[in-house]
């Protein structure tokens, strides 16, 4: 079981590396890692289990965050309509995206960052993502709103990018024209 002590924090070199592609079909070790990452998200979203083990609630976890520099992540999030986006993806990549941007009005947080960082993180409003599931089967997702933001946040981890790298340094709360606010 992954605990908070297993999640590396900002400043750790693995968080700034570009993670390596995962050979397909995935090895049992890679599948086991993804299963543990999914289990962490389920546990972290369960108030009782989260409190018992001191877990911060998370909607996504990338392999580099547990010091495994491989292109995989798990996401467990729902959109405004209650549609579930529960995925464990290998070698995900954005194949198309909107010009339009969106951002979380509450700002973004990260299990690897133990401090509040004020500012808006601009993301693509809509993305089409391709990757592979634990069976090595291709998955194609069209995402918008909160799920699009979460998937982009996790994908950044695979490229050594932290969410605060996207915050405007001169004006952290700058909102570009036509950017869509997402309430969370």
PDB file of C-alpha atoms in Angstrom:
ATOM      1  CA  UNK A   1       0.000   0.000   0.000  1.00  0.00           C
ATOM      2  CA  UNK A   2       1.338   3.422  -0.997  1.00  0.00           C
ATOM      3  CA  UNK A   3       1.467   5.894   1.897  1.00  0.00           C
ATOM      4  CA  UNK A   4       2.325   9.604   1.948  1.00  0.00           C
ATOM      5  CA  UNK A   5       5.919   8.742   2.934  1.00  0.00           C
ATOM      6  CA  UNK A   6       6.239   6.888  -0.404  1.00  0.00           C
ATOM      7  CA  UNK A   7       5.383  10.000  -2.429  1.00  0.00           C
ATOM      8  CA  UNK A   8       8.472  12.067  -3.206  1.00  0.00           C
ATOM      9  CA  UNK A   9       8.298  15.824  -2.708  1.00  0.00           C
ATOM     10  CA  UNK A  10       9.307  18.834  -4.788  1.00  0.00           C
ATOM     11  CA  UNK A  11      13.060  19.197  -4.969  1.00  0.00           C
ATOM     12  CA  UNK A  12      13.554  15.473  -5.648  1.00  0.00           C
ATOM     13  CA  UNK A  13      15.384  15.055  -8.958  1.00  0.00           C
ATOM     14  CA  UNK A  14      12.995  12.374 -10.311  1.00  0.00           C
ATOM     15  CA  UNK A  15      10.188  14.958 -10.434  1.00  0.00           C
ATOM     16  CA  UNK A  16      12.192  16.984 -12.978  1.00  0.00           C
ATOM     17  CA  UNK A  17      13.141  14.075 -15.261  1.00  0.00           C
ATOM     18  CA  UNK A  18      11.406  13.146 -18.491  1.00  0.00           C
ATOM     19  CA  UNK A  19      10.066   9.681 -17.671  1.00  0.00           C
ATOM     20  CA  UNK A  20      10.898   6.698 -19.888  1.00  0.00           C
ATOM     21  CA  UNK A  21       8.429   4.994 -22.229  1.00  0.00           C
ATOM     22  CA  UNK A  22       7.028   1.724 -20.900  1.00  0.00           C
ATOM     23  CA  UNK A  23       7.595  -1.307 -23.170  1.00  0.00           C
ATOM     24  CA  UNK A  24       4.343  -2.933 -24.309  1.00  0.00           C
ATOM     25  CA  UNK A  25       2.793  -5.213 -23.348  1.00  0.00           C
ATOM     26  CA  UNK A  26       3.479  -3.962 -19.824  1.00  0.00           C
ATOM     27  CA  UNK A  27       5.444  -6.166 -17.437  1.00  0.00           C
ATOM     28  CA  UNK A  28       3.760  -7.591 -14.353  1.00  0.00           C
ATOM     29  CA  UNK A  29       5.896  -5.210 -12.264  1.00  0.00           C
ATOM     30  CA  UNK A  30       4.497  -2.191 -14.193  1.00  0.00           C
ATOM     31  CA  UNK A  31       0.931  -3.501 -13.835  1.00  0.00           C
ATOM     32  CA  UNK A  32       1.506  -4.006 -10.085  1.00  0.00           C
ATOM     33  CA  UNK A  33       2.799  -0.420  -9.792  1.00  0.00           C
ATOM     34  CA  UNK A  34      -0.301   0.929 -11.557  1.00  0.00           C
ATOM     35  CA  UNK A  35      -2.562  -1.205  -9.342  1.00  0.00           C
ATOM     36  CA  UNK A  36      -0.909   0.248  -6.228  1.00  0.00           C
ATOM     37  CA  UNK A  37      -1.283   3.781  -7.606  1.00  0.00           C
ATOM     38  CA  UNK A  38      -5.000   3.197  -8.256  1.00  0.00           C
ATOM     39  CA  UNK A  39      -5.370   1.716  -4.778  1.00  0.00           C
ATOM     40  CA  UNK A  40      -3.748   4.836  -3.273  1.00  0.00           C
ATOM     41  CA  UNK A  41      -6.276   7.097  -5.032  1.00  0.00           C
ATOM     42  CA  UNK A  42      -9.214   4.955  -3.880  1.00  0.00           C
ATOM     43  CA  UNK A  43      -7.892   4.922  -0.296  1.00  0.00           C
ATOM     44  CA  UNK A  44      -7.083   8.660  -0.314  1.00  0.00           C
ATOM     45  CA  UNK A  45     -10.647   9.475  -1.394  1.00  0.00           C
ATOM     46  CA  UNK A  46     -12.135   7.331   1.385  1.00  0.00           C
ATOM     47  CA  UNK A  47     -12.451   9.573   4.460  1.00  0.00           C
ATOM     48  CA  UNK A  48     -12.089   6.723   6.951  1.00  0.00           C
ATOM     49  CA  UNK A  49      -9.068   5.056   5.293  1.00  0.00           C
ATOM     50  CA  UNK A  50      -7.494   8.433   4.506  1.00  0.00           C
ATOM     51  CA  UNK A  51      -7.719   9.513   8.126  1.00  0.00           C
ATOM     52  CA  UNK A  52      -6.471   6.158   9.454  1.00  0.00           C
ATOM     53  CA  UNK A  53      -3.315   6.260   7.290  1.00  0.00           C
ATOM     54  CA  UNK A  54      -2.853  10.046   7.085  1.00  0.00           C
ATOM     55  CA  UNK A  55      -3.442  10.191   3.313  1.00  0.00           C
ATOM     56  CA  UNK A  56      -4.021  13.477   1.513  1.00  0.00           C
ATOM     57  CA  UNK A  57      -6.911  13.077  -0.923  1.00  0.00           C
ATOM     58  CA  UNK A  58      -5.743  12.868  -4.519  1.00  0.00           C
ATOM     59  CA  UNK A  59      -7.386  12.640  -7.944  1.00  0.00           C
ATOM     60  CA  UNK A  60      -4.236  11.637  -9.797  1.00  0.00           C
ATOM     61  CA  UNK A  61      -0.857  10.052  -9.185  1.00  0.00           C
ATOM     62  CA  UNK A  62       1.990   9.744 -11.689  1.00  0.00           C
ATOM     63  CA  UNK A  63       4.684   7.061 -11.421  1.00  0.00           C
ATOM     64  CA  UNK A  64       7.487   9.659 -11.029  1.00  0.00           C
ATOM     65  CA  UNK A  65       5.771  10.807  -7.821  1.00  0.00           C
ATOM     66  CA  UNK A  66       6.587   7.417  -6.273  1.00  0.00           C
ATOM     67  CA  UNK A  67      10.133   7.632  -7.668  1.00  0.00           C
ATOM     68  CA  UNK A  68       9.414   5.398 -10.678  1.00  0.00           C
ATOM     69  CA  UNK A  69      10.538   7.334 -13.755  1.00  0.00           C
ATOM     70  CA  UNK A  70       8.140   5.662 -16.213  1.00  0.00           C
ATOM     71  CA  UNK A  71       5.386   7.096 -18.396  1.00  0.00           C
ATOM     72  CA  UNK A  72       2.345   5.927 -16.437  1.00  0.00           C
ATOM     73  CA  UNK A  73      -0.271   7.501 -14.209  1.00  0.00           C
ATOM     74  CA  UNK A  74      -3.556   6.772 -12.489  1.00  0.00           C
ATOM     75  CA  UNK A  75      -6.514   9.154 -12.345  1.00  0.00           C
ATOM     76  CA  UNK A  76      -9.727   8.941 -10.367  1.00  0.00           C
ATOM     77  CA  UNK A  77     -11.943  11.983 -10.906  1.00  0.00           C
ATOM     78  CA  UNK A  78     -15.553  12.825 -11.738  1.00  0.00           C
ATOM     79  CA  UNK A  79     -16.812  15.635 -13.949  1.00  0.00           C
ATOM     80  CA  UNK A  80     -19.611  18.074 -13.048  1.00  0.00           C
ATOM     81  CA  UNK A  81     -22.211  15.563 -14.240  1.00  0.00           C
ATOM     82  CA  UNK A  82     -20.860  12.759 -12.052  1.00  0.00           C
ATOM     83  CA  UNK A  83     -19.271  10.895 -14.967  1.00  0.00           C
ATOM     84  CA  UNK A  84     -16.340   8.843 -13.652  1.00  0.00           C
ATOM     85  CA  UNK A  85     -12.876   8.986 -15.191  1.00  0.00           C
ATOM     86  CA  UNK A  86     -11.067   6.099 -13.510  1.00  0.00           C
ATOM     87  CA  UNK A  87      -8.020   5.256 -15.584  1.00  0.00           C
ATOM     88  CA  UNK A  88      -4.555   3.784 -15.246  1.00  0.00           C
ATOM     89  CA  UNK A  89      -2.668   4.764 -18.392  1.00  0.00           C
ATOM     90  CA  UNK A  90       0.663   3.797 -19.906  1.00  0.00           C
ATOM     91  CA  UNK A  91       2.556   6.041 -22.348  1.00  0.00           C
ATOM     92  CA  UNK A  92      -0.254   8.630 -22.515  1.00  0.00           C
ATOM     93  CA  UNK A  93       0.049  11.573 -24.861  1.00  0.00           C
ATOM     94  CA  UNK A  94      -2.093  14.460 -26.041  1.00  0.00           C
ATOM     95  CA  UNK A  95      -2.899  14.020 -29.725  1.00  0.00           C
ATOM     96  CA  UNK A  96      -4.987  17.196 -30.078  1.00  0.00           C
ATOM     97  CA  UNK A  97      -6.106  20.098 -27.924  1.00  0.00           C
ATOM     98  CA  UNK A  98      -8.186  23.265 -28.015  1.00  0.00           C
ATOM     99  CA  UNK A  99      -6.710  26.729 -28.443  1.00  0.00           C
ATOM    100  CA  UNK A 100      -9.011  27.818 -25.632  1.00  0.00           C
ATOM    101  CA  UNK A 101      -7.649  27.618 -22.070  1.00  0.00           C
ATOM    102  CA  UNK A 102      -9.262  26.846 -18.741  1.00  0.00           C
ATOM    103  CA  UNK A 103      -8.145  26.938 -15.132  1.00  0.00           C
ATOM    104  CA  UNK A 104      -9.265  25.905 -11.651  1.00  0.00           C
ATOM    105  CA  UNK A 105     -10.528  28.935  -9.751  1.00  0.00           C
ATOM    106  CA  UNK A 106      -9.184  27.377  -6.528  1.00  0.00           C
ATOM    107  CA  UNK A 107      -5.751  26.836  -8.101  1.00  0.00           C
ATOM    108  CA  UNK A 108      -4.033  23.455  -8.346  1.00  0.00           C
ATOM    109  CA  UNK A 109      -2.381  21.347  -5.693  1.00  0.00           C
ATOM    110  CA  UNK A 110      -0.161  18.296  -5.826  1.00  0.00           C
ATOM    111  CA  UNK A 111       0.598  15.342  -3.559  1.00  0.00           C
ATOM    112  CA  UNK A 112       4.304  16.098  -4.115  1.00  0.00           C
ATOM    113  CA  UNK A 113       3.940  19.732  -2.994  1.00  0.00           C
ATOM    114  CA  UNK A 114       3.394  20.412   0.710  1.00  0.00           C
ATOM    115  CA  UNK A 115       2.612  24.117   0.381  1.00  0.00           C
ATOM    116  CA  UNK A 116      -0.094  26.292  -1.117  1.00  0.00           C
ATOM    117  CA  UNK A 117       1.054  28.029  -4.274  1.00  0.00           C
ATOM    118  CA  UNK A 118      -1.333  30.821  -5.239  1.00  0.00           C
ATOM    119  CA  UNK A 119      -2.087  31.481  -8.867  1.00  0.00           C
ATOM    120  CA  UNK A 120      -3.987  30.202 -11.865  1.00  0.00           C
ATOM    121  CA  UNK A 121      -2.600  27.296 -13.873  1.00  0.00           C
ATOM    122  CA  UNK A 122      -3.663  27.633 -17.500  1.00  0.00           C
ATOM    123  CA  UNK A 123      -4.498  24.360 -19.234  1.00  0.00           C
ATOM    124  CA  UNK A 124      -6.089  23.429 -22.548  1.00  0.00           C
ATOM    125  CA  UNK A 125      -9.891  23.432 -22.172  1.00  0.00           C
ATOM    126  CA  UNK A 126     -10.258  20.272 -24.246  1.00  0.00           C
ATOM    127  CA  UNK A 127      -7.773  17.524 -24.986  1.00  0.00           C
ATOM    128  CA  UNK A 128      -7.797  14.255 -26.846  1.00  0.00           C
ATOM    129  CA  UNK A 129      -5.468  11.795 -25.209  1.00  0.00           C
ATOM    130  CA  UNK A 130      -4.199   8.407 -26.333  1.00  0.00           C
ATOM    131  CA  UNK A 131      -2.498   5.832 -24.164  1.00  0.00           C
ATOM    132  CA  UNK A 132      -2.635   2.176 -23.219  1.00  0.00           C
ATOM    133  CA  UNK A 133      -4.380   0.376 -20.384  1.00  0.00           C
ATOM    134  CA  UNK A 134      -2.840  -2.352 -18.209  1.00  0.00           C
ATOM    135  CA  UNK A 135      -3.620  -4.958 -20.902  1.00  0.00           C
ATOM    136  CA  UNK A 136      -1.709  -2.980 -23.518  1.00  0.00           C
ATOM    137  CA  UNK A 137      -4.964  -2.022 -25.279  1.00  0.00           C
ATOM    138  CA  UNK A 138      -5.065   1.468 -26.788  1.00  0.00           C
ATOM    139  CA  UNK A 139      -7.371   3.951 -25.046  1.00  0.00           C
ATOM    140  CA  UNK A 140      -8.517   7.230 -26.618  1.00  0.00           C
ATOM    141  CA  UNK A 141     -10.185   9.841 -24.419  1.00  0.00           C
ATOM    142  CA  UNK A 142     -11.788  13.175 -25.217  1.00  0.00           C
ATOM    143  CA  UNK A 143     -11.706  15.311 -22.102  1.00  0.00           C
ATOM    144  CA  UNK A 144     -12.959  18.710 -20.999  1.00  0.00           C
ATOM    145  CA  UNK A 145     -13.419  20.565 -17.715  1.00  0.00           C
ATOM    146  CA  UNK A 146     -11.906  19.136 -14.530  1.00  0.00           C
ATOM    147  CA  UNK A 147     -10.914  15.757 -16.066  1.00  0.00           C
ATOM    148  CA  UNK A 148      -8.954  17.564 -18.824  1.00  0.00           C
ATOM    149  CA  UNK A 149      -7.086  19.582 -16.173  1.00  0.00           C
ATOM    150  CA  UNK A 150      -6.309  16.517 -14.029  1.00  0.00           C
ATOM    151  CA  UNK A 151      -5.014  14.479 -16.973  1.00  0.00           C
ATOM    152  CA  UNK A 152      -2.796  17.379 -18.121  1.00  0.00           C
ATOM    153  CA  UNK A 153      -1.422  17.792 -14.574  1.00  0.00           C
ATOM    154  CA  UNK A 154      -0.448  14.099 -14.446  1.00  0.00           C
ATOM    155  CA  UNK A 155       0.965  14.165 -17.976  1.00  0.00           C
ATOM    156  CA  UNK A 156       3.181  17.090 -16.929  1.00  0.00           C
ATOM    157  CA  UNK A 157       4.702  14.873 -14.219  1.00  0.00           C
ATOM    158  CA  UNK A 158       5.865  12.493 -16.966  1.00  0.00           C
ATOM    159  CA  UNK A 159       7.725  15.392 -18.581  1.00  0.00           C
ATOM    160  CA  UNK A 160       9.361  16.768 -15.438  1.00  0.00           C
ATOM    161  CA  UNK A 161       6.967  19.717 -15.227  1.00  0.00           C
ATOM    162  CA  UNK A 162       5.350  20.900 -11.984  1.00  0.00           C
ATOM    163  CA  UNK A 163       1.958  22.659 -11.989  1.00  0.00           C
ATOM    164  CA  UNK A 164       3.431  25.918 -10.679  1.00  0.00           C
ATOM    165  CA  UNK A 165       5.705  26.143 -13.732  1.00  0.00           C
ATOM    166  CA  UNK A 166       2.533  27.261 -15.592  1.00  0.00           C
ATOM    167  CA  UNK A 167       1.689  30.117 -13.194  1.00  0.00           C
ATOM    168  CA  UNK A 168       2.420  33.603 -14.550  1.00  0.00           C
ATOM    169  CA  UNK A 169       5.357  34.801 -12.422  1.00  0.00           C
ATOM    170  CA  UNK A 170       4.580  38.529 -12.857  1.00  0.00           C
ATOM    171  CA  UNK A 171       0.821  38.201 -12.340  1.00  0.00           C
ATOM    172  CA  UNK A 172      -0.153  34.847 -10.762  1.00  0.00           C
ATOM    173  CA  UNK A 173      -3.884  35.574 -11.108  1.00  0.00           C
ATOM    174  CA  UNK A 174      -3.744  36.797 -14.714  1.00  0.00           C
ATOM    175  CA  UNK A 175      -6.639  35.423 -16.761  1.00  0.00           C
ATOM    176  CA  UNK A 176      -6.070  35.302 -20.527  1.00  0.00           C
ATOM    177  CA  UNK A 177      -8.914  36.450 -22.751  1.00  0.00           C
ATOM    178  CA  UNK A 178     -11.653  33.803 -23.166  1.00  0.00           C
ATOM    179  CA  UNK A 179     -10.169  31.466 -20.542  1.00  0.00           C
ATOM    180  CA  UNK A 180     -12.848  29.308 -18.907  1.00  0.00           C
ATOM    181  CA  UNK A 181     -12.988  29.167 -15.102  1.00  0.00           C
ATOM    182  CA  UNK A 182     -13.583  25.703 -13.621  1.00  0.00           C
ATOM    183  CA  UNK A 183     -15.051  25.628 -10.101  1.00  0.00           C
ATOM    184  CA  UNK A 184     -13.870  22.867  -7.836  1.00  0.00           C
TER     185      UNK A 184
END
